[in-house]
Coordinates of C-alpha atoms in Angstrom, one line a residue:
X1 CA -67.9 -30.5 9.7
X2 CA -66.6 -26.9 9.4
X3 CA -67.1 -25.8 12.5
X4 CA -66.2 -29.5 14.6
X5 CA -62.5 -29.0 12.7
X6 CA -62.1 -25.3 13.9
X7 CA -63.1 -26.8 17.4
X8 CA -60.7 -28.9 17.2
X9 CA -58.0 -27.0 16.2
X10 CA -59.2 -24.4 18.9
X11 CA -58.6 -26.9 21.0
X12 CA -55.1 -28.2 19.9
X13 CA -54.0 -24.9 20.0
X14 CA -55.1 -23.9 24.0
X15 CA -53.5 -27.5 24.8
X16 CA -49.9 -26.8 23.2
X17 CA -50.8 -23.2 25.3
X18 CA -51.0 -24.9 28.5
X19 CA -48.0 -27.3 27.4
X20 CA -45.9 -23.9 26.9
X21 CA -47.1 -22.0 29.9
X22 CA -46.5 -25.3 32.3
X23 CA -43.0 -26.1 30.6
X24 CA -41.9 -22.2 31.7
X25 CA -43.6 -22.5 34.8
X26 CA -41.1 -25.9 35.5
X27 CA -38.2 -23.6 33.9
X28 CA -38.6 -20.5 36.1
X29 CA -38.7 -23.0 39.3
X30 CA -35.9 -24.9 38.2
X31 CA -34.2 -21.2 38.0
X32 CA -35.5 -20.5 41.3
X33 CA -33.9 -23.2 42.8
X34 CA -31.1 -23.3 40.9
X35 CA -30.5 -19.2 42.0
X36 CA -31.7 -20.0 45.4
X37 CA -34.0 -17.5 44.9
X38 CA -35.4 -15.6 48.0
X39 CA -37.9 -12.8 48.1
X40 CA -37.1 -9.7 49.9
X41 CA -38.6 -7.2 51.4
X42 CA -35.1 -4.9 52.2
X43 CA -31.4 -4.4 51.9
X44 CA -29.1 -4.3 54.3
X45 CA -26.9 -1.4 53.1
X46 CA -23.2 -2.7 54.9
X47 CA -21.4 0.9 54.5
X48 CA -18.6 0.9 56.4
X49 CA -19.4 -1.5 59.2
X50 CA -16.0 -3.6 58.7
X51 CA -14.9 -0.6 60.5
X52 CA -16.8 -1.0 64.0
X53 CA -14.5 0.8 66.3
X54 CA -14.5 4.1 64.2
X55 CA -18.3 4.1 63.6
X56 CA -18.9 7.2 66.7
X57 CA -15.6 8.8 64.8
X58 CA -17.2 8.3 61.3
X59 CA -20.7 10.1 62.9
X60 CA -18.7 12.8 63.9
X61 CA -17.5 13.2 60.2
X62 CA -20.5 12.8 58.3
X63 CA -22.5 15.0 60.1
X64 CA -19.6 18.0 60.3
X65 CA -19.7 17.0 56.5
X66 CA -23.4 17.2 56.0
X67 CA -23.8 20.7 58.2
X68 CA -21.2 22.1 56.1
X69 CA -22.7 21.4 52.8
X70 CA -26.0 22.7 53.8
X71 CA -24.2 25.9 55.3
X72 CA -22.4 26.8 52.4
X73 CA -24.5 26.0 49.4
X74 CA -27.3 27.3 51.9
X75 CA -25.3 30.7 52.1
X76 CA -24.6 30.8 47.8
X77 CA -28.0 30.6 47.6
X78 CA -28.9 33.2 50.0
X79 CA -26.2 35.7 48.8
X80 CA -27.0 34.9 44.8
X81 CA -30.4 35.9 45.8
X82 CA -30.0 39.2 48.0
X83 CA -27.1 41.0 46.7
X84 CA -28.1 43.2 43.8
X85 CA -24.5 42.8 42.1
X86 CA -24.9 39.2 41.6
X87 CA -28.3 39.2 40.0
X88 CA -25.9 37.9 36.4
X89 CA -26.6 34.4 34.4
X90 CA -23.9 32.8 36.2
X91 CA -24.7 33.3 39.6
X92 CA -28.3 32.4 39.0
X93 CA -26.9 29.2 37.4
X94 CA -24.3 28.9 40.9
X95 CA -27.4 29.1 43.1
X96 CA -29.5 26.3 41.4
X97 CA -26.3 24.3 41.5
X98 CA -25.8 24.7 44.5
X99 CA -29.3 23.9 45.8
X100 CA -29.0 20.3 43.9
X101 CA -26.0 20.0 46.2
X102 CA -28.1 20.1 48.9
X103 CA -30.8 17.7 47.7
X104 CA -28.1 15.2 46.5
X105 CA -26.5 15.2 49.7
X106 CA -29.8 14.8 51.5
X107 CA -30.6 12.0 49.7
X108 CA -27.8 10.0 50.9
X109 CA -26.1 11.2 54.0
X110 CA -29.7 11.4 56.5
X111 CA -30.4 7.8 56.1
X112 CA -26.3 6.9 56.3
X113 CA -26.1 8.9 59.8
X114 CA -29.2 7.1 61.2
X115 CA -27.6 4.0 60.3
X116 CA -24.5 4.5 61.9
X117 CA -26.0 5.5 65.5
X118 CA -29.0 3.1 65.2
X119 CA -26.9 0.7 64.2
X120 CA -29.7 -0.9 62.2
X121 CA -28.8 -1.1 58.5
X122 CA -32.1 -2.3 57.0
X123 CA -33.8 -0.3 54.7
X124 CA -37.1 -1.7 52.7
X125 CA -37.4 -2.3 48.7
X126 CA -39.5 1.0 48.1
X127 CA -37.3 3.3 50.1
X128 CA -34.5 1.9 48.2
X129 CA -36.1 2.5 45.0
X130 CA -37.3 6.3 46.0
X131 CA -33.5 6.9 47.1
X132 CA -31.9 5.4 43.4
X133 CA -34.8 7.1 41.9
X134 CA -33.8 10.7 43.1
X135 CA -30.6 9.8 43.2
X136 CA -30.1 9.7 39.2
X137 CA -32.6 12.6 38.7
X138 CA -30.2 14.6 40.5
X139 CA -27.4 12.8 38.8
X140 CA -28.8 13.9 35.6
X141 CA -29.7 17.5 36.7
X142 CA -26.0 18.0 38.0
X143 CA -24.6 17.0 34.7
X144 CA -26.8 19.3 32.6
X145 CA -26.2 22.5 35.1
X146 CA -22.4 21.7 34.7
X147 CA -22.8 22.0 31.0
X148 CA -25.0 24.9 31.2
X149 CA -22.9 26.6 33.1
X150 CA -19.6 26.0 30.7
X151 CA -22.3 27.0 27.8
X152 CA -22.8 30.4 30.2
X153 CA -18.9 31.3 30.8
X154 CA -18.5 29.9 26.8
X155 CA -21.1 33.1 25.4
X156 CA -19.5 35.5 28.2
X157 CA -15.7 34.9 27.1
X158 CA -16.4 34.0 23.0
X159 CA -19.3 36.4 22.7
X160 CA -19.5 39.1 25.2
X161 CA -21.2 41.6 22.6
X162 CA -24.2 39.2 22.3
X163 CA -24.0 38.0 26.3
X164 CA -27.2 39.8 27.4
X165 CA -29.0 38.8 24.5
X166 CA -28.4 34.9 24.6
X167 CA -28.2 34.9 28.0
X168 CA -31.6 36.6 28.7
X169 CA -33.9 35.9 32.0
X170 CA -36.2 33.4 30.0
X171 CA -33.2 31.2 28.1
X172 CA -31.5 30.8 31.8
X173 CA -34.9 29.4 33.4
X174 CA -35.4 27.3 30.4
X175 CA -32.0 25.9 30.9
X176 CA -32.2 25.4 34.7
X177 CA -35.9 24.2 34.1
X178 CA -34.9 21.6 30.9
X179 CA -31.6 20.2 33.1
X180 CA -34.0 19.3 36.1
X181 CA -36.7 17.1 33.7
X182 CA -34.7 15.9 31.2
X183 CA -34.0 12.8 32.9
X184 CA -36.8 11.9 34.7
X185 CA -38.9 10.1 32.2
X186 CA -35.5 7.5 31.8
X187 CA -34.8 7.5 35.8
X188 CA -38.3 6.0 36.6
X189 CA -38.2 3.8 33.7
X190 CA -34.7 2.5 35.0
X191 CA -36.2 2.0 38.3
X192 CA -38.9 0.3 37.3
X193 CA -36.9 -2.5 35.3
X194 CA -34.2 -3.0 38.0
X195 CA -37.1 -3.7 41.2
X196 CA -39.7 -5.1 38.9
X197 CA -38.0 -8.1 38.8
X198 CA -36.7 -11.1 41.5
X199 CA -33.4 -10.6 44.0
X200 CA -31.6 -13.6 45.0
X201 CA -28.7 -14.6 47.0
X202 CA -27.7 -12.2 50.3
X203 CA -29.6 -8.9 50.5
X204 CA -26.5 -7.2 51.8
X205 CA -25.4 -4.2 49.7
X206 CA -21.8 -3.1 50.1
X207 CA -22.4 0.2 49.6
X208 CA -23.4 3.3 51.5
X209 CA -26.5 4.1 49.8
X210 CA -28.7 2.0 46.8
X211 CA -26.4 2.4 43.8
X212 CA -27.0 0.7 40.6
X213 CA -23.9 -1.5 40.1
X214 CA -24.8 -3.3 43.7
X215 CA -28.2 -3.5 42.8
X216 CA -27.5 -4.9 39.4
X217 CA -25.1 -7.8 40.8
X218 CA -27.8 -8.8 43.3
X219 CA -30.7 -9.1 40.5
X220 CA -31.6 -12.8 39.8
X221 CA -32.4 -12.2 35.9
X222 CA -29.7 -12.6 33.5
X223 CA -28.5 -8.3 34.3
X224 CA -26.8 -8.2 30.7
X225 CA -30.1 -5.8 29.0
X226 CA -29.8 -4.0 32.6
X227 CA -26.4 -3.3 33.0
X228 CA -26.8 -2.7 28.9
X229 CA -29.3 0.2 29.8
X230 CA -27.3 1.5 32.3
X231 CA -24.3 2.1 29.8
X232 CA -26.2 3.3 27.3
X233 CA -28.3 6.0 29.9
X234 CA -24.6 6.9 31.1
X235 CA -23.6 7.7 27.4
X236 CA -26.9 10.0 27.1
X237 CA -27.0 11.5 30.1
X238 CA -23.2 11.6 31.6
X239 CA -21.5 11.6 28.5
X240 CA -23.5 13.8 26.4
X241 CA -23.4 17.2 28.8
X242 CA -19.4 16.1 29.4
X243 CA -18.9 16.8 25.7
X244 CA -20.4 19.9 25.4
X245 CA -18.4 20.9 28.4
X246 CA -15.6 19.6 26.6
X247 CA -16.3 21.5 23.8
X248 CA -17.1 24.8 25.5
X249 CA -14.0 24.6 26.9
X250 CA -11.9 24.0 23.8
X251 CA -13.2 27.3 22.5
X252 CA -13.2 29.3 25.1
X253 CA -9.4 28.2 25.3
X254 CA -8.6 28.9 21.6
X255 CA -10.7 32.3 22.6
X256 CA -8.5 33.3 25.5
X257 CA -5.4 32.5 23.9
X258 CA -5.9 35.0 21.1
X259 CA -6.3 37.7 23.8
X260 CA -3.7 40.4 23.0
X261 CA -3.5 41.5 26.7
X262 CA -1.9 39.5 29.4
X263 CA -4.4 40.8 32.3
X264 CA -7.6 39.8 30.1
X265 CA -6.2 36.3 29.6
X266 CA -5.7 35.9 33.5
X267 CA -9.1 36.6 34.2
X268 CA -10.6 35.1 31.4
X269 CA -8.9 32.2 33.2
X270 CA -9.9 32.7 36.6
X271 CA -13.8 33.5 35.8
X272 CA -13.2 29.5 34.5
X273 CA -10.8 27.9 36.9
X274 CA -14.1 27.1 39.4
X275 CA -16.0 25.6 37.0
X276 CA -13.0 23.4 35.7
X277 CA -12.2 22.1 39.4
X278 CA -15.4 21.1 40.2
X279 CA -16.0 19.4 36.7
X280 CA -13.3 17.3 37.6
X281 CA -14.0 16.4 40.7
X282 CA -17.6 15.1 39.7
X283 CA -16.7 13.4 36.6
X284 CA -13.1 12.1 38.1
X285 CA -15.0 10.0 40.6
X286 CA -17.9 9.3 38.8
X287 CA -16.6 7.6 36.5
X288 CA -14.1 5.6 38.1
X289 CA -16.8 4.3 40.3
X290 CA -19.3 3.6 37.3
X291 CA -17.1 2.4 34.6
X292 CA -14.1 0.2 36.3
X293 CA -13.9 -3.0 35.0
X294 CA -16.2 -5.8 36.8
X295 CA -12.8 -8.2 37.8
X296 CA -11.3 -5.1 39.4
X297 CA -14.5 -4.5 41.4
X298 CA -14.0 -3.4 45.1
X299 CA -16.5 -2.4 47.5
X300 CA -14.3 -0.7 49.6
X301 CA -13.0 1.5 46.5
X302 CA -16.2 1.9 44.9
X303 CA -17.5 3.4 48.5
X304 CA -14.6 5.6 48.6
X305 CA -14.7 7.0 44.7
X306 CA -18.8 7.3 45.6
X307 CA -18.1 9.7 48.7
X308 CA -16.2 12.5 46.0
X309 CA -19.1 12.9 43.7
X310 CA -21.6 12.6 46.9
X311 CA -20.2 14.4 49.9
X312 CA -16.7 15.7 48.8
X313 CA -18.0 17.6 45.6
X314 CA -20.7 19.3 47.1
X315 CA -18.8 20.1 50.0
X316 CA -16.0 21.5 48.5
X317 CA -18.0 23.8 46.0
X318 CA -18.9 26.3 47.7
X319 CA -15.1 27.1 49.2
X320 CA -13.9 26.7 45.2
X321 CA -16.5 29.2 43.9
X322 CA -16.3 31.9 47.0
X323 CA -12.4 31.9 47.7
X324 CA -11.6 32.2 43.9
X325 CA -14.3 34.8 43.5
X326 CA -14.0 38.3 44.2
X327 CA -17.1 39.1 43.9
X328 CA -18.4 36.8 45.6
X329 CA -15.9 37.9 48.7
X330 CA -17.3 41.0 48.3
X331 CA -20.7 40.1 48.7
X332 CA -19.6 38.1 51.9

């Protein structure tokens, strides 16, 4: 009798299962068709084809943009490398910088040239994902090596006695090494989430490459954990090395302006001044594009603010770090 009444309670139980698995079953087609839910296998990445009679102009830009880049950060690289005089902390942190540069624009503007003279937009689910996915991981790294390089000019101008110590071969690749991996675990996690699940409605991105807020709007699930995730991996990983750049800066200021001498505060300055612009620049944008307000959303803005920190930051830096730099002029 035992064993007939754990039957049939074995029993009840895998029918309410089936109940409850058929019952979600109804409730995810219901959501389907309720979403108009298709499955895709690409994007369309728009960028700026409301612009057609400029796209042979816009070519022309992109790719004087994207030779210039690799040209310059190419030639920091080489220099930081070669000349003897520049074999310091802060260089060594310059070249790294500078070869993320390169990567992060590689990322982006290849695909976005072939787009404009193909004139074919499409690009499939897994490049997408490979492009976001080394698109943050180089997000990340920037961030870091912009805080490790405000922690470099911080020990130089607050604690020059102890410089060489701190600053030592081993701490500097540990720094460079740390800011490259720090991320990655969370980046392919992120991934993950946001192409594991469904996209419905248009597969049209208004963007120029795949971002996370236009991949976010286009996911079918209910994007509050997502777009939760994304905020909170923002406040980690942007927010975190801003502060300590913040806070580098606050003491190299209160530093500087205890300087008896007029001529040390003026270089103190100047060593500084690069650093500061570029900062700037990279979190200006970045943020603007990242954290405006949803009913203020434009695609056309966010594609503009997303060109700074892509393509206008990288090409800029090396013309703010050689033409402020005498030593770098020198090495020219």
């Amino acid at each position: 009798m035992w064993g007939v009444g754990v039957r049939l309670e074995l029993d009840l139980v895998k029918e309410k299962k089936q109940q409850w698995l058929w019952a979600m079953v109804l409730n995810i087609q219901k959501k389907m068709a309720d979403t108009n839910l298709t499955l895709m296998e690409e994007f369309i990445l728009l960028g700026f084809s409301e612009y057609p009679n400029i796209q042979g102009f816009l070519f022309v830009v992109f790719l004087f943009i994207y030779i210039s880049i690799l040209l310059g950060n190419g030639l920091i690289i080489i220099i930081t490398n070669v000349d003897s005089a520049l074999q310091t902390p802060m260089y060594y942190f310059l070249g790294n910088f500078s070869f993320v540069e390169m990567c992060y624009t590689s990322n982006i503007l290849p695909r976005m040239l072939m787009n404009i003279w193909r004139q074919k937009r499409n690009i499939s689910l897994l490049s997408c994902a490979v492009q976001l996915c080394f698109f943050l991981i180089l997000v990340v790294t920037e961030s870091f090596l912009l805080a490790v390089m405000a922690y470099d000019r911080y020990v130089a101008i607050c604690k020059p006695l102890y410089y060489p110590i701190i600053m030592n071969q081993r701490i500097c690749v540990q720094m460079v090494f740390g800011s490259w991996v720090i991320g990655i675990p969370v980046v392919i996690g992120q991934t993950y989430q946001i192409f594991s699940g469904p996209f419905c409605g248009s597969n049209k991105l208004n963007h120029i490459f795949c971002d996370l807020p236009p991949l976010l709007k286009l996911a079918c699930v209910d994007n509050i954990g997502g777009e939760l995730f994304l905020y909170v991996n923002c406040f980690i990983f942007g927010l975190t090395p801003f502060l300590m750049i913040l806070m580098s800066y606050i003491r190299i200021l209160s530093t500087i302006l205890k300087l008896p001498q007029t001529t040390g505060r003026s270089k103190a300055f100047s060593t500084c001044s690069s650093h500061v612009i570029v900062v700037c620049l990279f979190y200006g944008s970045a943020s603007i594009a990242y954290f405006h307000s949803n009913s203020s959303y434009s695609g056309s803005i966010d594609k503009i603010f997303s060109l700074f920190y892509t393509i206008v930051t990288p090409m800029s830096n090396p013309m703010i770090y050689s033409l402020r730099n005498k030593d770098f002029i020198a090495a020219m």
